C-alpha positions as CSV (number, residue, x, y, z in Angstrom):
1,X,26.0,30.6,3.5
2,X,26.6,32.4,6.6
3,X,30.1,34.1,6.8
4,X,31.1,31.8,9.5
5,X,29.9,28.8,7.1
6,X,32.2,30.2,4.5
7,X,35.0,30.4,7.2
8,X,34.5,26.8,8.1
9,X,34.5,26.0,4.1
10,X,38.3,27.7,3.7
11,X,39.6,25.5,6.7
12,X,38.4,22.6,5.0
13,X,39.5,23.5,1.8
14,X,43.3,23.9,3.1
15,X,42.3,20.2,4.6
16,X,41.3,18.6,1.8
17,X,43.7,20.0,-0.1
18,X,46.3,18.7,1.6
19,X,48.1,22.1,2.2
20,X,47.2,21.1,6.5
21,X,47.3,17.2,6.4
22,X,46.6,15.1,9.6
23,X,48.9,15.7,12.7
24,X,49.7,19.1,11.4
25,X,49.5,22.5,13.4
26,X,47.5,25.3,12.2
27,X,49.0,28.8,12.0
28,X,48.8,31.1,14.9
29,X,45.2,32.6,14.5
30,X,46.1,36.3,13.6
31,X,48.0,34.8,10.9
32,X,45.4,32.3,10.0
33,X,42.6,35.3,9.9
34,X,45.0,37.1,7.6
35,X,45.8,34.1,5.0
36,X,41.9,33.3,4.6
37,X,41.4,37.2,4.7
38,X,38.6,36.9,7.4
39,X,37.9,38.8,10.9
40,X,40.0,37.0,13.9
41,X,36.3,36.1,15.3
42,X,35.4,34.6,12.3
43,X,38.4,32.3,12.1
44,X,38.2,31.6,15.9
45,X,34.2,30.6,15.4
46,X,35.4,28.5,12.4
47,X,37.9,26.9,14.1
48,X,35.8,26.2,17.2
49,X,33.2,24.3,15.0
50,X,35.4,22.4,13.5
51,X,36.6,21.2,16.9
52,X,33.5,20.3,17.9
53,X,33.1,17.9,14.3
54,X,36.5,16.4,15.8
55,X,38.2,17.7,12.8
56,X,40.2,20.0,14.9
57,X,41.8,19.0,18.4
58,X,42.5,22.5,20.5
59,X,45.3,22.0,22.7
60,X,45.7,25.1,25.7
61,X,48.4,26.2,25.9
62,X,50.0,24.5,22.7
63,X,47.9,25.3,19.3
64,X,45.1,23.9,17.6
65,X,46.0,20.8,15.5
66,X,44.1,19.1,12.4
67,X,43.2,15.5,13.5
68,X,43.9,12.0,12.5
69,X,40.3,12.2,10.5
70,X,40.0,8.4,11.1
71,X,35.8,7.5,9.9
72,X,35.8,6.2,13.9
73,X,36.5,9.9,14.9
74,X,34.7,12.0,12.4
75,X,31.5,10.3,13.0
76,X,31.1,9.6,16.0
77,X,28.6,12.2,16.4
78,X,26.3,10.0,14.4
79,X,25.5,8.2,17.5
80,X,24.6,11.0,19.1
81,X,22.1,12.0,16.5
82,X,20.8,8.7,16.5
83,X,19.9,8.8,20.2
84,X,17.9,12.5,19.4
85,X,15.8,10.8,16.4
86,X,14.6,8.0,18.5
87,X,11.9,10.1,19.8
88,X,10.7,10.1,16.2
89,X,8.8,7.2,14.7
90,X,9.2,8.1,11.3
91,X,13.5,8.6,11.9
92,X,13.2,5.4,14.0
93,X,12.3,3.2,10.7
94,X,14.3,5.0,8.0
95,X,17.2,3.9,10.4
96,X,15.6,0.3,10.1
97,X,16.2,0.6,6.5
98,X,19.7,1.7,7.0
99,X,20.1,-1.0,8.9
100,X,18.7,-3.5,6.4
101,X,20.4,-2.5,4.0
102,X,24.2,-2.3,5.4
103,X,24.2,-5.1,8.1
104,X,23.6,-8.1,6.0
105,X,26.4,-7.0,3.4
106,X,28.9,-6.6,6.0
107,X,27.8,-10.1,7.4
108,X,28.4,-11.5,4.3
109,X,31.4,-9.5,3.4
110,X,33.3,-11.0,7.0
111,X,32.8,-14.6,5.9
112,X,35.7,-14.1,3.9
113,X,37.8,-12.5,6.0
114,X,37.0,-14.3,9.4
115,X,39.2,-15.8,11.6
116,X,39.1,-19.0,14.0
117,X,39.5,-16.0,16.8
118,X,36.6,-13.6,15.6
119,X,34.5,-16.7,15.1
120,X,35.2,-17.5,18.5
121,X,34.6,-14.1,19.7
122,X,31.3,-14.0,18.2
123,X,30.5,-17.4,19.6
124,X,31.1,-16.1,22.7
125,X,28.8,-13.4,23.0
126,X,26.2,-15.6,21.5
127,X,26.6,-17.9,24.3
128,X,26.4,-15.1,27.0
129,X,22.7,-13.8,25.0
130,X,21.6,-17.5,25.5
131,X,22.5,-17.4,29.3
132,X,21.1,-13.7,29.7
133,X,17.7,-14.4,28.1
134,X,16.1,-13.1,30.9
135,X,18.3,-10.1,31.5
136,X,17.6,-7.7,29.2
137,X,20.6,-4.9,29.9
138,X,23.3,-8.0,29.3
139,X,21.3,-9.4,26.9
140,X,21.5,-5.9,25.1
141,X,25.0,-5.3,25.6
142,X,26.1,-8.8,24.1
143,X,23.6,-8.6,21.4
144,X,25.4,-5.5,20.5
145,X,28.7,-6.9,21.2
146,X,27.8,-9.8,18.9
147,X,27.0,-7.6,15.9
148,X,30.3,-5.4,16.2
149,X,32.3,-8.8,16.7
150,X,30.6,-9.7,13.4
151,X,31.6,-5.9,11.5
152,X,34.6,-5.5,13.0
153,X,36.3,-8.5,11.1
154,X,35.7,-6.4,8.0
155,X,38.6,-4.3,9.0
156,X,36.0,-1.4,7.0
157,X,36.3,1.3,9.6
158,X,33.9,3.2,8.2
159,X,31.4,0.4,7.6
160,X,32.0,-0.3,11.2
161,X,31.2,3.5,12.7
162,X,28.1,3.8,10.6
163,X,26.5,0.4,11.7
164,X,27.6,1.5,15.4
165,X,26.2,4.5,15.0
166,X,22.8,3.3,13.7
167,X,22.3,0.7,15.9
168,X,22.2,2.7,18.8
169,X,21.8,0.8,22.4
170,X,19.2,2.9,24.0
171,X,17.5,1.6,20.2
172,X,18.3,-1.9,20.9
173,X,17.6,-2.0,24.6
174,X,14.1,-0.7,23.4
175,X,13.7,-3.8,21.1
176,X,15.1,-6.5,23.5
177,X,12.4,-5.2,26.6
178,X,9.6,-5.8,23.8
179,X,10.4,-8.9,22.2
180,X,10.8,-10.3,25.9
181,X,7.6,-8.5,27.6
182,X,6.3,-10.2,24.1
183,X,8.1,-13.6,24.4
184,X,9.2,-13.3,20.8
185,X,13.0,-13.1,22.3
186,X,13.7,-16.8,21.6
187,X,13.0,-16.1,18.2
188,X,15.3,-13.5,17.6
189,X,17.7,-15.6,19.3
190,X,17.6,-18.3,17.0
191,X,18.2,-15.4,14.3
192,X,21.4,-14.8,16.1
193,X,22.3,-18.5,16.1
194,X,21.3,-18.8,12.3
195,X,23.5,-16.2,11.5
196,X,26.4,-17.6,13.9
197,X,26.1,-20.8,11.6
198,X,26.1,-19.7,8.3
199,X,29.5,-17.8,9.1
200,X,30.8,-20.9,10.4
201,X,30.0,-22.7,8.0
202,X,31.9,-20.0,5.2
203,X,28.7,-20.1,3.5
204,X,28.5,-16.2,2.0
205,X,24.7,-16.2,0.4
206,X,23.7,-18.1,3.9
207,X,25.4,-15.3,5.8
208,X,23.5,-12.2,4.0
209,X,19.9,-14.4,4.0
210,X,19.8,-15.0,7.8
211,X,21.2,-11.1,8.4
212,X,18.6,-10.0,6.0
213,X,15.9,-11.8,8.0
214,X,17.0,-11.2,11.1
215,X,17.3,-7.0,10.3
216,X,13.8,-7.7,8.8
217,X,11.8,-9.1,11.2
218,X,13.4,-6.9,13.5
219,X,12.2,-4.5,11.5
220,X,8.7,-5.7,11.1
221,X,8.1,-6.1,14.6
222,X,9.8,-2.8,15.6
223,X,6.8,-1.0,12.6
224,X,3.6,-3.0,14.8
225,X,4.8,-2.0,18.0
226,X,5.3,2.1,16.9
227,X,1.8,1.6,15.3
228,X,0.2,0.4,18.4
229,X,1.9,2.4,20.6
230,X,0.8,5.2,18.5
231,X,-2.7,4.2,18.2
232,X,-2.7,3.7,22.1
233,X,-1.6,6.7,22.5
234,X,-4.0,8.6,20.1
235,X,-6.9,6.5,22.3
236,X,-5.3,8.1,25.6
237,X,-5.5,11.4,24.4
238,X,-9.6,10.8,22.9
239,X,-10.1,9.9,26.1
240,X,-8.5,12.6,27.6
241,X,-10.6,14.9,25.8
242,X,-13.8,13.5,26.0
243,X,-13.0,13.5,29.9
244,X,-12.3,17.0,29.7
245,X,-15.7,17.6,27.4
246,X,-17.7,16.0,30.4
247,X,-16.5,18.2,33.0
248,X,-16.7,21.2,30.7
């Protein structure tokens, strides 16, 4: 570890050990230096990162306070390194697999704990993906809409952040322009509807099998088109080459 890793490590320690809970202050930094017995720059480089990891709020003119350390706050980032990874087709999948493996538990989990009012909130955004069929930007945004509606009546914030996270839009807004450029977006509409059913209908196995199949053919489809795309893109480059050859 580097010393500013070990730095980092104390101020969590004093966290998690409940000597600085949420909400509180943290000591002036000279004084906070001299109780970890590290370098002021060390304590102010510590103290920086864990402002950026939203475990720390810095407040001018004021101090530098420990935050609420909600699951929505600290990972929030994850988002963010979602929307890096997409470049990667490999990172892309194992995300699938995240995916697959989460989504249809917490769809299954918020049968029990649905209401008339999420029902209806999830009914509605169904509705507006049936009307926007042909748009895919709303089409994303309710499909994503309809999946947090779903999550969100878990009342599991962290279940909630992690499946957000995962299920990035630039990710989804991908998937939606090639299922419709590959008329295979009435499908996965259905698979929205199918799932919209079996929660209304309380039904918990029925809720996890048509997640499970919707994350999975999702899934399946998402695995051809990397591979062609790929392979397309392995025949441009040939061709490039041979191209280049031919002049040479």
């Amino acid at each position: 570890m580097s010393l500013t890793d070990k730095a980092i490590a104390q101020i969590r320690q004093l966290i998690a050990s409940g000597a600085l809970p949420p909400g509180s202050k943290l000591p002036p930094e000279q004084e906070l230096a001299a109780q970890l017995g590290l370098s002021r720059n060390l304590a102010r480089e510590a103290v920086k990162a864990l402002a950026v990891a939203r475990v720390l709020e810095v407040k001018r003119g004021d101090g530098t306070y420990v935050t609420s350390l909600q699951p929505s706050l600290l990972l929030e980032g994850l988002g963010g390194a979602v929307e890096l990874l997409q470049g990667d087709p490999g990172a892309v999948l194992d995300l699938m697999e995240v995916r697959r493996l989460l989504e249809p538990t917490a769809t299954a989990l918020a049968v029990s704990r649905m209401s008339a009012d999420g029902l209806a909130q999830v009914k509605r955004h169904l509705d507006a993906m049936r009307e926007a069929r042909e748009d895919v930007e709303r089409l994303n945004a309710h499909d994503v809409a309809f999946h947090r509606a779903i999550v969100s009546v878990t009342g599991n914030e962290s279940l909630i952040t992690l499946l957000e996270g995962i299920s990035g839009r630039t990710l989804r807004a991908r998937i939606w322009r090639g299922l419709v450029d590959t008329r295979a977006a009435s499908r996965t509409l259905a698979e929205h509807e199918a799932i919209y059913a079996a929660l209304a209908s309380g039904d918990v196995t029925l809720a996890h099998a048509a997640a499970l199949l919707h994350v999975n053919n999702t899934e399946q489809w998402l695995r051809t088109h990397l591979k062609s795309t790929t392979e397309l893109g392995e025949d441009t480059a040939t061709a490039r080459l041979s191209m280049e050859k031919a002049q040479d």
